[in-house]
Amino acid sequence: MSLTPADALLRYAVIGNPIAHSRSPQIHAMFAEQTHIALDYERLAAPLDGFRDTVKTFFLQGGRGLNVTVPFKQEAYALAQDHLSTRARVAGAVNTLTWRDGVVHGCNTDGVGLVDDLKRLGAALQGARLLLVGAGGAARGVLQPLAEAGCADIRIVNRSPARAAELAATWQASGLHSGTRVSAGGLPDAARPGGWDVVVNATASSLRDEAPAMPPGLYATDALAYDMVYGARPTAFMHQATADGAARTADGLGMLVGQAAESFYIWHGLRPDPSAVLTTLRAELLAED
Ligand code: NDP
């Protein structure tokens, strides 16, 4: 997609459907305040059949960048297909569109957000044995950054095992990071002798207050359980992990802030401080409870 912008305003937005719930405008406003950048970041609702036209209009009116959320990440991938980062190519999904030199570029920052948050939480990813639960868009987006961070062994398990197998096969065909063993199975195949160092729940199960139906005994000594879903209270998956012996649990609020920080860096060349923003958002979530 190639365009000529009408002007040079520092306009950004998050695009999705629905979009009213998005915390991205608040996160980017806090990053902008930290780094003294004057910008305008709004919520952009696109009709389900009107993603491409809405994006085009936004960039023609001077927009510089878009965060993309449900259900448009794959359409954003198609839109930016001639200018994709490796992360986006492997993920098959784009959450960050950037207008640069008359062209739309696509990247996926979800995986960087997750890896940064796991490190913040003290997880040693170099050589780690990691169980990735889920094989949807979120799981696809984090596979390459987890391998790049040095995980030795990643097993993908999913309610529909065929989807996990397909994701593992796509990964193996990519030829990237051959030092990481990637295997796949169904939820009953989640167990591993000695347990996992890190278990990441990339399913939407916690949104319905359910935990994925996995066997017990998943956790190695000092293991971390991480749910991409976040909320004021521990999720169903976090409860399941604690009962199964996980030493530590965390939800995905830090990932949300981390992916936004990476998008901010792509657009502005500056790294904001995610920890201050995370503290503010956590306090607000608790107050809303
Ligand atoms: P998708 O719709 O692409 O995939 C959903 C996944 O969840 C599939 O693997 C599906 O399995 C699985 N699933 C759904 N319900 C259950 C259940 N009850 N038990 C077991 N598995 C289940 O969604 P995404 O991958 O895009 O997102 C997944 C979650 O991650 C969402 O809740 C989203 O909010 C969260 N997320 C958080 C981010 C953050 O920054 N914190 C960033 C991105 C996502 P199956 O294939 O069998 O249907």
mmCIF file of C-alpha atoms and ligand atoms in Angstrom:
data_model
loop_
_atom_site.group_PDB
_atom_site.id
_atom_site.type_symbol
_atom_site.label_atom_id
_atom_site.label_comp_id
_atom_site.label_asym_id
_atom_site.label_seq_id
_atom_site.Cartn_x
_atom_site.Cartn_y
_atom_site.Cartn_z
ATOM 1 C CA MET A 1 0.000 0.000 0.000
ATOM 2 C CA SER A 2 1.497 3.346 -1.019
ATOM 3 C CA LEU A 3 0.073 6.726 -0.086
ATOM 4 C CA THR A 4 0.870 10.393 0.080
ATOM 5 C CA PRO A 5 -0.115 11.968 3.412
ATOM 6 C CA ALA A 6 -2.044 15.216 3.475
ATOM 7 C CA ASP A 7 0.030 16.732 6.258
ATOM 8 C CA ALA A 8 2.604 15.870 8.911
ATOM 9 C CA LEU A 9 0.632 15.860 12.174
ATOM 10 C CA LEU A 10 1.845 13.402 14.791
ATOM 11 C CA ARG A 11 -1.384 11.421 14.704
ATOM 12 C CA TYR A 12 -1.633 7.860 15.963
ATOM 13 C CA ALA A 13 -4.511 5.541 16.854
ATOM 14 C CA VAL A 14 -5.551 2.055 17.835
ATOM 15 C CA ILE A 15 -7.928 0.455 15.342
ATOM 16 C CA GLY A 16 -10.303 -2.413 16.103
ATOM 17 C CA ASN A 17 -13.926 -3.501 16.450
ATOM 18 C CA PRO A 18 -14.979 -3.153 19.228
ATOM 19 C CA ILE A 19 -12.478 -0.570 20.423
ATOM 20 C CA ALA A 20 -14.069 1.382 23.296
ATOM 21 C CA HIS A 21 -12.353 -0.846 25.893
ATOM 22 C CA SER A 22 -8.814 -0.231 24.611
ATOM 23 C CA ARG A 23 -6.289 1.151 27.084
ATOM 24 C CA SER A 24 -3.794 1.995 24.336
ATOM 25 C CA PRO A 25 -4.603 5.762 24.156
ATOM 26 C CA GLN A 26 -3.900 6.097 27.867
ATOM 27 C CA ILE A 27 -0.665 4.073 27.650
ATOM 28 C CA HIS A 28 0.667 6.087 24.704
ATOM 29 C CA ALA A 29 -0.327 9.364 26.359
ATOM 30 C CA MET A 30 1.732 8.391 29.422
ATOM 31 C CA PHE A 31 4.704 7.381 27.246
ATOM 32 C CA ALA A 32 4.437 10.705 25.377
ATOM 33 C CA GLU A 33 4.442 12.626 28.640
ATOM 34 C CA GLN A 34 7.530 10.733 29.837
ATOM 35 C CA THR A 35 9.449 11.423 26.635
ATOM 36 C CA HIS A 36 8.105 14.962 25.993
ATOM 37 C CA ILE A 37 6.651 14.104 22.596
ATOM 38 C CA ALA A 38 3.521 15.975 21.523
ATOM 39 C CA LEU A 39 1.175 13.534 19.830
ATOM 40 C CA ASP A 40 -2.470 12.753 19.322
ATOM 41 C CA TYR A 41 -3.519 9.127 19.910
ATOM 42 C CA GLU A 42 -7.161 8.162 19.453
ATOM 43 C CA ARG A 43 -9.445 5.143 19.213
ATOM 44 C CA LEU A 44 -10.509 4.299 15.670
ATOM 45 C CA ALA A 45 -13.505 2.009 15.154
ATOM 46 C CA ALA A 46 -13.447 0.326 11.746
ATOM 47 C CA PRO A 47 -16.475 -1.458 10.269
ATOM 48 C CA LEU A 48 -15.867 -5.209 10.053
ATOM 49 C CA ASP A 49 -15.820 -4.926 6.246
ATOM 50 C CA GLY A 50 -14.039 -1.576 6.159
ATOM 51 C CA PHE A 51 -10.586 -2.022 7.686
ATOM 52 C CA ARG A 52 -8.568 -1.193 4.573
ATOM 53 C CA ASP A 53 -10.582 1.949 3.741
ATOM 54 C CA THR A 54 -10.399 3.213 7.329
ATOM 55 C CA VAL A 55 -6.616 2.743 7.388
ATOM 56 C CA LYS A 56 -6.227 4.467 4.034
ATOM 57 C CA THR A 57 -8.284 7.474 5.133
ATOM 58 C CA PHE A 58 -6.342 7.742 8.393
ATOM 59 C CA PHE A 59 -2.977 7.840 6.641
ATOM 60 C CA LEU A 60 -4.220 10.204 3.913
ATOM 61 C CA GLN A 61 -5.317 12.581 6.656
ATOM 62 C CA GLY A 62 -1.841 12.660 8.171
ATOM 63 C CA GLY A 63 -1.807 9.632 10.464
ATOM 64 C CA ARG A 64 1.648 8.268 11.242
ATOM 65 C CA GLY A 65 0.974 4.949 12.924
ATOM 66 C CA LEU A 66 -1.729 2.517 13.992
ATOM 67 C CA ASN A 67 -1.924 -0.182 16.605
ATOM 68 C CA VAL A 68 -4.163 -2.958 15.342
ATOM 69 C CA THR A 69 -6.310 -5.135 17.548
ATOM 70 C CA VAL A 70 -9.086 -7.736 17.280
ATOM 71 C CA PRO A 71 -10.222 -8.727 14.656
ATOM 72 C CA PHE A 72 -7.940 -7.002 12.154
ATOM 73 C CA LYS A 73 -4.399 -8.279 12.801
ATOM 74 C CA GLN A 74 -4.448 -10.622 9.808
ATOM 75 C CA GLU A 75 -5.926 -7.962 7.514
ATOM 76 C CA ALA A 76 -3.169 -5.619 8.647
ATOM 77 C CA TYR A 77 -0.665 -8.316 7.711
ATOM 78 C CA ALA A 78 -2.148 -8.519 4.208
ATOM 79 C CA LEU A 79 -2.175 -4.735 3.894
ATOM 80 C CA ALA A 80 1.531 -4.428 4.724
ATOM 81 C CA GLN A 81 2.624 -7.640 3.009
ATOM 82 C CA ASP A 82 5.383 -5.993 0.934
ATOM 83 C CA HIS A 83 6.995 -4.381 4.001
ATOM 84 C CA LEU A 84 6.840 -6.778 6.931
ATOM 85 C CA SER A 85 9.312 -7.296 9.775
ATOM 86 C CA THR A 86 10.525 -10.862 10.388
ATOM 87 C CA ARG A 87 8.424 -10.974 13.565
ATOM 88 C CA ALA A 88 5.308 -10.082 11.611
ATOM 89 C CA ARG A 89 6.097 -12.528 8.824
ATOM 90 C CA VAL A 90 6.522 -15.441 11.236
ATOM 91 C CA ALA A 91 3.446 -14.416 13.232
ATOM 92 C CA GLY A 92 1.260 -14.013 10.147
ATOM 93 C CA ALA A 93 -0.266 -11.046 11.961
ATOM 94 C CA VAL A 94 0.483 -7.342 12.394
ATOM 95 C CA ASN A 95 -0.336 -5.182 15.422
ATOM 96 C CA THR A 96 1.719 -2.107 14.441
ATOM 97 C CA LEU A 97 1.360 -0.226 11.148
ATOM 98 C CA THR A 98 3.755 2.608 10.374
ATOM 99 C CA TRP A 99 3.549 5.088 7.528
ATOM 100 C CA ARG A 100 7.093 5.786 6.352
ATOM 101 C CA ASP A 101 8.436 7.133 3.045
ATOM 102 C CA GLY A 102 5.067 6.776 1.370
ATOM 103 C CA VAL A 103 4.662 3.124 2.304
ATOM 104 C CA VAL A 104 2.876 1.200 5.071
ATOM 105 C CA HIS A 105 5.161 -1.063 7.129
ATOM 106 C CA GLY A 106 3.918 -3.855 9.401
ATOM 107 C CA CYS A 107 5.399 -5.268 12.592
ATOM 108 C CA ASN A 108 4.209 -7.463 15.449
ATOM 109 C CA THR A 109 5.276 -6.294 18.910
ATOM 110 C CA ASP A 110 3.204 -8.730 21.038
ATOM 111 C CA GLY A 111 6.108 -11.171 21.408
ATOM 112 C CA VAL A 112 8.580 -8.495 22.452
ATOM 113 C CA GLY A 113 6.028 -7.316 25.002
ATOM 114 C CA LEU A 114 5.756 -10.816 26.439
ATOM 115 C CA VAL A 115 9.509 -11.483 26.503
ATOM 116 C CA ASP A 116 10.234 -8.131 28.173
ATOM 117 C CA ASP A 117 7.598 -8.825 30.810
ATOM 118 C CA LEU A 118 8.877 -12.359 31.488
ATOM 119 C CA LYS A 119 12.363 -10.879 32.001
ATOM 120 C CA ARG A 120 10.963 -8.172 34.285
ATOM 121 C CA LEU A 121 9.428 -10.965 36.338
ATOM 122 C CA GLY A 122 12.804 -12.673 36.638
ATOM 123 C CA ALA A 123 12.268 -15.597 34.254
ATOM 124 C CA ALA A 124 15.567 -16.924 32.850
ATOM 125 C CA LEU A 125 14.655 -17.637 29.229
ATOM 126 C CA GLN A 126 18.112 -18.713 28.069
ATOM 127 C CA GLY A 127 17.899 -22.523 27.980
ATOM 128 C CA ALA A 128 14.362 -22.494 29.380
ATOM 129 C CA ARG A 129 11.795 -25.239 28.876
ATOM 130 C CA LEU A 130 8.573 -23.414 28.040
ATOM 131 C CA LEU A 131 5.022 -24.648 27.549
ATOM 132 C CA LEU A 132 2.918 -22.450 25.254
ATOM 133 C CA VAL A 133 -0.787 -23.130 25.718
ATOM 134 C CA GLY A 134 -2.890 -22.046 22.734
ATOM 135 C CA ALA A 135 -2.314 -21.813 19.003
ATOM 136 C CA GLY A 136 -4.297 -18.728 18.003
ATOM 137 C CA GLY A 137 -3.004 -15.346 16.910
ATOM 138 C CA ALA A 138 -1.421 -14.515 20.252
ATOM 139 C CA ALA A 139 0.568 -17.778 20.352
ATOM 140 C CA ARG A 140 1.750 -17.246 16.764
ATOM 141 C CA GLY A 141 2.943 -13.758 17.650
ATOM 142 C CA VAL A 142 5.182 -14.814 20.528
ATOM 143 C CA LEU A 143 6.910 -17.902 19.134
ATOM 144 C CA GLN A 144 9.798 -16.204 17.331
ATOM 145 C CA PRO A 145 10.684 -13.730 20.135
ATOM 146 C CA LEU A 146 10.619 -16.597 22.680
ATOM 147 C CA ALA A 147 13.008 -18.629 20.519
ATOM 148 C CA GLU A 148 15.190 -15.573 19.951
ATOM 149 C CA ALA A 149 15.340 -15.084 23.739
ATOM 150 C CA GLY A 150 17.044 -18.487 23.966
ATOM 151 C CA CYS A 151 14.331 -20.952 25.009
ATOM 152 C CA ALA A 152 15.733 -24.459 24.495
ATOM 153 C CA ASP A 153 12.469 -26.332 24.347
ATOM 154 C CA ILE A 154 9.009 -24.983 23.451
ATOM 155 C CA ARG A 155 5.963 -27.246 23.358
ATOM 156 C CA ILE A 156 2.753 -25.821 21.908
ATOM 157 C CA VAL A 157 -0.435 -27.472 23.160
ATOM 158 C CA ASN A 158 -3.922 -26.530 22.072
ATOM 159 C CA ARG A 159 -7.533 -27.602 22.592
ATOM 160 C CA SER A 160 -7.577 -28.355 18.848
ATOM 161 C CA PRO A 161 -4.286 -30.273 18.470
ATOM 162 C CA ALA A 162 -4.211 -29.834 14.687
ATOM 163 C CA ARG A 163 -3.805 -26.075 15.101
ATOM 164 C CA ALA A 164 -0.812 -26.593 17.391
ATOM 165 C CA ALA A 165 0.737 -29.036 14.918
ATOM 166 C CA GLU A 166 0.214 -26.565 12.086
ATOM 167 C CA LEU A 167 1.892 -23.775 14.048
ATOM 168 C CA ALA A 168 4.878 -25.986 14.905
ATOM 169 C CA ALA A 169 5.181 -27.072 11.260
ATOM 170 C CA THR A 170 5.092 -23.452 10.060
ATOM 171 C CA TRP A 171 7.799 -22.628 12.558
ATOM 172 C CA GLN A 172 9.997 -25.535 11.515
ATOM 173 C CA ALA A 173 9.593 -24.561 7.853
ATOM 174 C CA SER A 174 10.760 -21.024 8.666
ATOM 175 C CA GLY A 175 14.248 -22.357 9.495
ATOM 176 C CA LEU A 176 14.662 -19.717 12.205
ATOM 177 C CA HIS A 177 16.480 -20.375 15.505
ATOM 178 C CA SER A 178 17.220 -24.056 14.977
ATOM 179 C CA GLY A 179 18.608 -24.170 18.545
ATOM 180 C CA THR A 180 15.049 -24.152 19.872
ATOM 181 C CA ARG A 181 13.195 -27.498 19.800
ATOM 182 C CA VAL A 182 9.534 -26.911 19.002
ATOM 183 C CA SER A 183 6.964 -29.682 19.431
ATOM 184 C CA ALA A 184 3.168 -29.772 19.451
ATOM 185 C CA GLY A 185 0.224 -31.666 20.900
ATOM 186 C CA GLY A 186 -3.171 -31.468 22.536
ATOM 187 C CA LEU A 187 -3.884 -30.224 26.061
ATOM 188 C CA PRO A 188 -3.451 -33.769 27.530
ATOM 189 C CA ASP A 189 0.136 -33.746 26.136
ATOM 190 C CA ALA A 190 1.126 -30.770 28.312
ATOM 191 C CA ALA A 191 3.001 -32.818 30.918
ATOM 192 C CA ARG A 192 6.791 -33.127 30.826
ATOM 193 C CA PRO A 193 9.042 -35.178 33.176
ATOM 194 C CA GLY A 194 10.606 -32.647 35.548
ATOM 195 C CA GLY A 195 8.051 -30.008 34.596
ATOM 196 C CA TRP A 196 8.314 -26.706 32.721
ATOM 197 C CA ASP A 197 10.257 -23.614 33.776
ATOM 198 C CA VAL A 198 7.670 -21.279 32.260
ATOM 199 C CA VAL A 199 4.067 -21.945 31.219
ATOM 200 C CA VAL A 200 2.391 -19.241 29.116
ATOM 201 C CA ASN A 201 -1.373 -19.325 28.677
ATOM 202 C CA ALA A 202 -2.072 -17.819 25.252
ATOM 203 C CA THR A 203 -5.671 -19.038 25.157
ATOM 204 C CA ALA A 204 -8.766 -16.942 25.697
ATOM 205 C CA SER A 205 -10.055 -19.415 28.333
ATOM 206 C CA SER A 206 -9.633 -17.040 31.283
ATOM 207 C CA LEU A 207 -12.020 -14.572 29.635
ATOM 208 C CA ARG A 208 -14.740 -17.119 30.444
ATOM 209 C CA ASP A 209 -13.254 -17.821 33.866
ATOM 210 C CA GLU A 210 -12.075 -21.262 32.754
ATOM 211 C CA ALA A 211 -8.620 -22.839 32.862
ATOM 212 C CA PRO A 212 -7.388 -25.013 29.956
ATOM 213 C CA ALA A 213 -8.011 -28.713 30.667
ATOM 214 C CA MET A 214 -4.415 -29.811 31.277
ATOM 215 C CA PRO A 215 -3.011 -32.616 33.436
ATOM 216 C CA PRO A 216 -1.414 -31.763 36.813
ATOM 217 C CA GLY A 217 2.328 -31.800 37.541
ATOM 218 C CA LEU A 218 3.258 -29.171 34.945
ATOM 219 C CA TYR A 219 5.634 -27.046 36.959
ATOM 220 C CA ALA A 220 9.380 -27.397 37.631
ATOM 221 C CA THR A 221 10.897 -25.960 40.790
ATOM 222 C CA ASP A 222 10.618 -22.156 40.884
ATOM 223 C CA ALA A 223 8.492 -22.123 37.730
ATOM 224 C CA LEU A 224 6.508 -19.124 36.465
ATOM 225 C CA ALA A 225 2.942 -19.345 35.158
ATOM 226 C CA TYR A 226 1.927 -16.434 32.917
ATOM 227 C CA ASP A 227 -1.570 -15.670 31.612
ATOM 228 C CA MET A 228 -1.855 -13.265 28.669
ATOM 229 C CA VAL A 229 -5.311 -12.314 29.912
ATOM 230 C CA TYR A 230 -5.260 -9.686 32.662
ATOM 231 C CA GLY A 231 -7.664 -8.345 35.239
ATOM 232 C CA ALA A 232 -8.081 -6.983 38.731
ATOM 233 C CA ARG A 233 -8.006 -10.485 40.205
ATOM 234 C CA PRO A 234 -5.948 -13.618 39.481
ATOM 235 C CA THR A 235 -7.340 -15.465 36.466
ATOM 236 C CA ALA A 236 -8.684 -19.038 36.382
ATOM 237 C CA PHE A 237 -5.405 -20.175 34.816
ATOM 238 C CA MET A 238 -3.393 -18.496 37.587
ATOM 239 C CA HIS A 239 -5.504 -20.290 40.221
ATOM 240 C CA GLN A 240 -4.970 -23.596 38.412
ATOM 241 C CA ALA A 241 -1.200 -22.970 38.281
ATOM 242 C CA THR A 242 -0.941 -22.120 41.977
ATOM 243 C CA ALA A 243 -2.867 -25.288 42.880
ATOM 244 C CA ASP A 244 -0.509 -27.278 40.625
ATOM 245 C CA GLY A 245 2.637 -25.970 42.359
ATOM 246 C CA ALA A 246 3.765 -22.984 40.268
ATOM 247 C CA ALA A 247 6.063 -20.844 42.404
ATOM 248 C CA ARG A 248 4.941 -17.608 40.753
ATOM 249 C CA THR A 249 2.028 -16.411 38.648
ATOM 250 C CA ALA A 250 1.451 -13.244 36.622
ATOM 251 C CA ASP A 251 -1.187 -11.852 34.302
ATOM 252 C CA GLY A 252 -0.736 -10.137 30.929
ATOM 253 C CA LEU A 253 -0.976 -6.473 31.896
ATOM 254 C CA GLY A 254 2.807 -6.132 31.631
ATOM 255 C CA MET A 255 2.699 -7.664 28.147
ATOM 256 C CA LEU A 256 0.092 -5.113 27.101
ATOM 257 C CA VAL A 257 2.309 -2.261 28.261
ATOM 258 C CA GLY A 258 5.415 -3.908 26.780
ATOM 259 C CA GLN A 259 3.946 -4.307 23.292
ATOM 260 C CA ALA A 260 2.878 -0.659 23.408
ATOM 261 C CA ALA A 261 6.398 0.388 24.464
ATOM 262 C CA GLU A 262 7.881 -1.435 21.461
ATOM 263 C CA SER A 263 5.387 0.215 19.084
ATOM 264 C CA PHE A 264 6.280 3.572 20.635
ATOM 265 C CA TYR A 265 9.955 2.836 19.997
ATOM 266 C CA ILE A 266 9.271 1.914 16.356
ATOM 267 C CA TRP A 267 7.420 5.203 15.822
ATOM 268 C CA HIS A 268 9.504 7.633 17.872
ATOM 269 C CA GLY A 269 12.941 6.017 18.305
ATOM 270 C CA LEU A 270 12.681 6.462 22.087
ATOM 271 C CA ARG A 271 12.239 3.815 24.774
ATOM 272 C CA PRO A 272 9.690 4.845 27.404
ATOM 273 C CA ASP A 273 9.674 3.427 30.947
ATOM 274 C CA PRO A 274 6.986 0.716 31.029
ATOM 275 C CA SER A 275 7.235 0.127 34.793
ATOM 276 C CA ALA A 276 5.735 3.482 35.803
ATOM 277 C CA VAL A 277 2.841 2.999 33.371
ATOM 278 C CA LEU A 278 2.292 -0.559 34.584
ATOM 279 C CA THR A 279 2.060 0.652 38.186
ATOM 280 C CA THR A 280 -0.567 3.240 37.225
ATOM 281 C CA LEU A 281 -2.660 0.791 35.188
ATOM 282 C CA ARG A 282 -2.522 -1.850 37.914
ATOM 283 C CA ALA A 283 -3.757 0.644 40.487
ATOM 284 C CA GLU A 284 -6.610 1.677 38.168
ATOM 285 C CA LEU A 285 -7.613 -1.954 37.528
ATOM 286 C CA LEU A 286 -7.767 -2.609 41.264
ATOM 287 C CA ALA A 287 -9.810 0.556 41.817
ATOM 288 C CA GLU A 288 -12.299 -0.493 39.109
ATOM 289 C CA ASP A 289 -12.837 -3.892 40.792
HETATM 290 P P1 NDP B 1 -7.616 -16.473 19.093
HETATM 291 O O1 NDP B 1 -9.095 -16.381 18.990
HETATM 292 O O2 NDP B 1 -6.788 -16.337 17.869
HETATM 293 O O3 NDP B 1 -7.234 -17.907 19.761
HETATM 294 C C1 NDP B 1 -7.884 -18.354 20.919
HETATM 295 C C2 NDP B 1 -7.100 -19.512 21.532
HETATM 296 O O4 NDP B 1 -7.692 -19.834 22.795
HETATM 297 C C3 NDP B 1 -7.121 -20.786 20.700
HETATM 298 O O5 NDP B 1 -5.903 -21.465 20.889
HETATM 299 C C4 NDP B 1 -8.305 -21.563 21.333
HETATM 300 O O6 NDP B 1 -8.229 -22.955 21.131
HETATM 301 C C5 NDP B 1 -8.064 -21.230 22.787
HETATM 302 N N1 NDP B 1 -9.220 -21.359 23.695
HETATM 303 C C6 NDP B 1 -10.305 -20.556 23.755
HETATM 304 N N2 NDP B 1 -11.099 -20.963 24.768
HETATM 305 C C7 NDP B 1 -10.504 -22.028 25.353
HETATM 306 C C8 NDP B 1 -10.846 -22.873 26.452
HETATM 307 N N3 NDP B 1 -11.960 -22.693 27.151
HETATM 308 N N4 NDP B 1 -9.975 -23.865 26.784
HETATM 309 C C9 NDP B 1 -8.843 -24.048 26.097
HETATM 310 N N5 NDP B 1 -8.467 -23.284 25.039
HETATM 311 C C10 NDP B 1 -9.299 -22.277 24.677
HETATM 312 O O7 NDP B 1 -7.214 -15.409 20.201
HETATM 313 P P2 NDP B 1 -5.773 -14.742 20.396
HETATM 314 O O8 NDP B 1 -4.751 -15.797 20.222
HETATM 315 O O9 NDP B 1 -5.670 -13.503 19.584
HETATM 316 O O10 NDP B 1 -5.828 -14.262 21.935
HETATM 317 C C11 NDP B 1 -5.768 -15.176 23.010
HETATM 318 C C12 NDP B 1 -5.828 -14.425 24.316
HETATM 319 O O11 NDP B 1 -4.653 -13.662 24.513
HETATM 320 C C13 NDP B 1 -7.006 -13.437 24.373
HETATM 321 O O12 NDP B 1 -7.687 -13.641 25.573
HETATM 322 C C14 NDP B 1 -6.351 -12.074 24.350
HETATM 323 O O13 NDP B 1 -7.075 -11.162 25.166
HETATM 324 C C15 NDP B 1 -4.981 -12.368 24.943
HETATM 325 N N6 NDP B 1 -3.953 -11.424 24.454
HETATM 326 C C16 NDP B 1 -3.329 -10.605 25.359
HETATM 327 C C17 NDP B 1 -2.360 -9.713 24.943
HETATM 328 C C18 NDP B 1 -1.689 -8.824 25.948
HETATM 329 O O14 NDP B 1 -1.020 -7.875 25.541
HETATM 330 N N7 NDP B 1 -1.801 -9.098 27.236
HETATM 331 C C19 NDP B 1 -1.961 -9.600 23.525
HETATM 332 C C20 NDP B 1 -2.655 -10.522 22.652
HETATM 333 C C21 NDP B 1 -3.626 -11.390 23.128
HETATM 334 P P3 NDP B 1 -8.862 -23.623 19.780
HETATM 335 O O15 NDP B 1 -7.845 -23.394 18.692
HETATM 336 O O16 NDP B 1 -9.008 -25.053 20.119
HETATM 337 O O17 NDP B 1 -10.175 -22.927 19.517
#
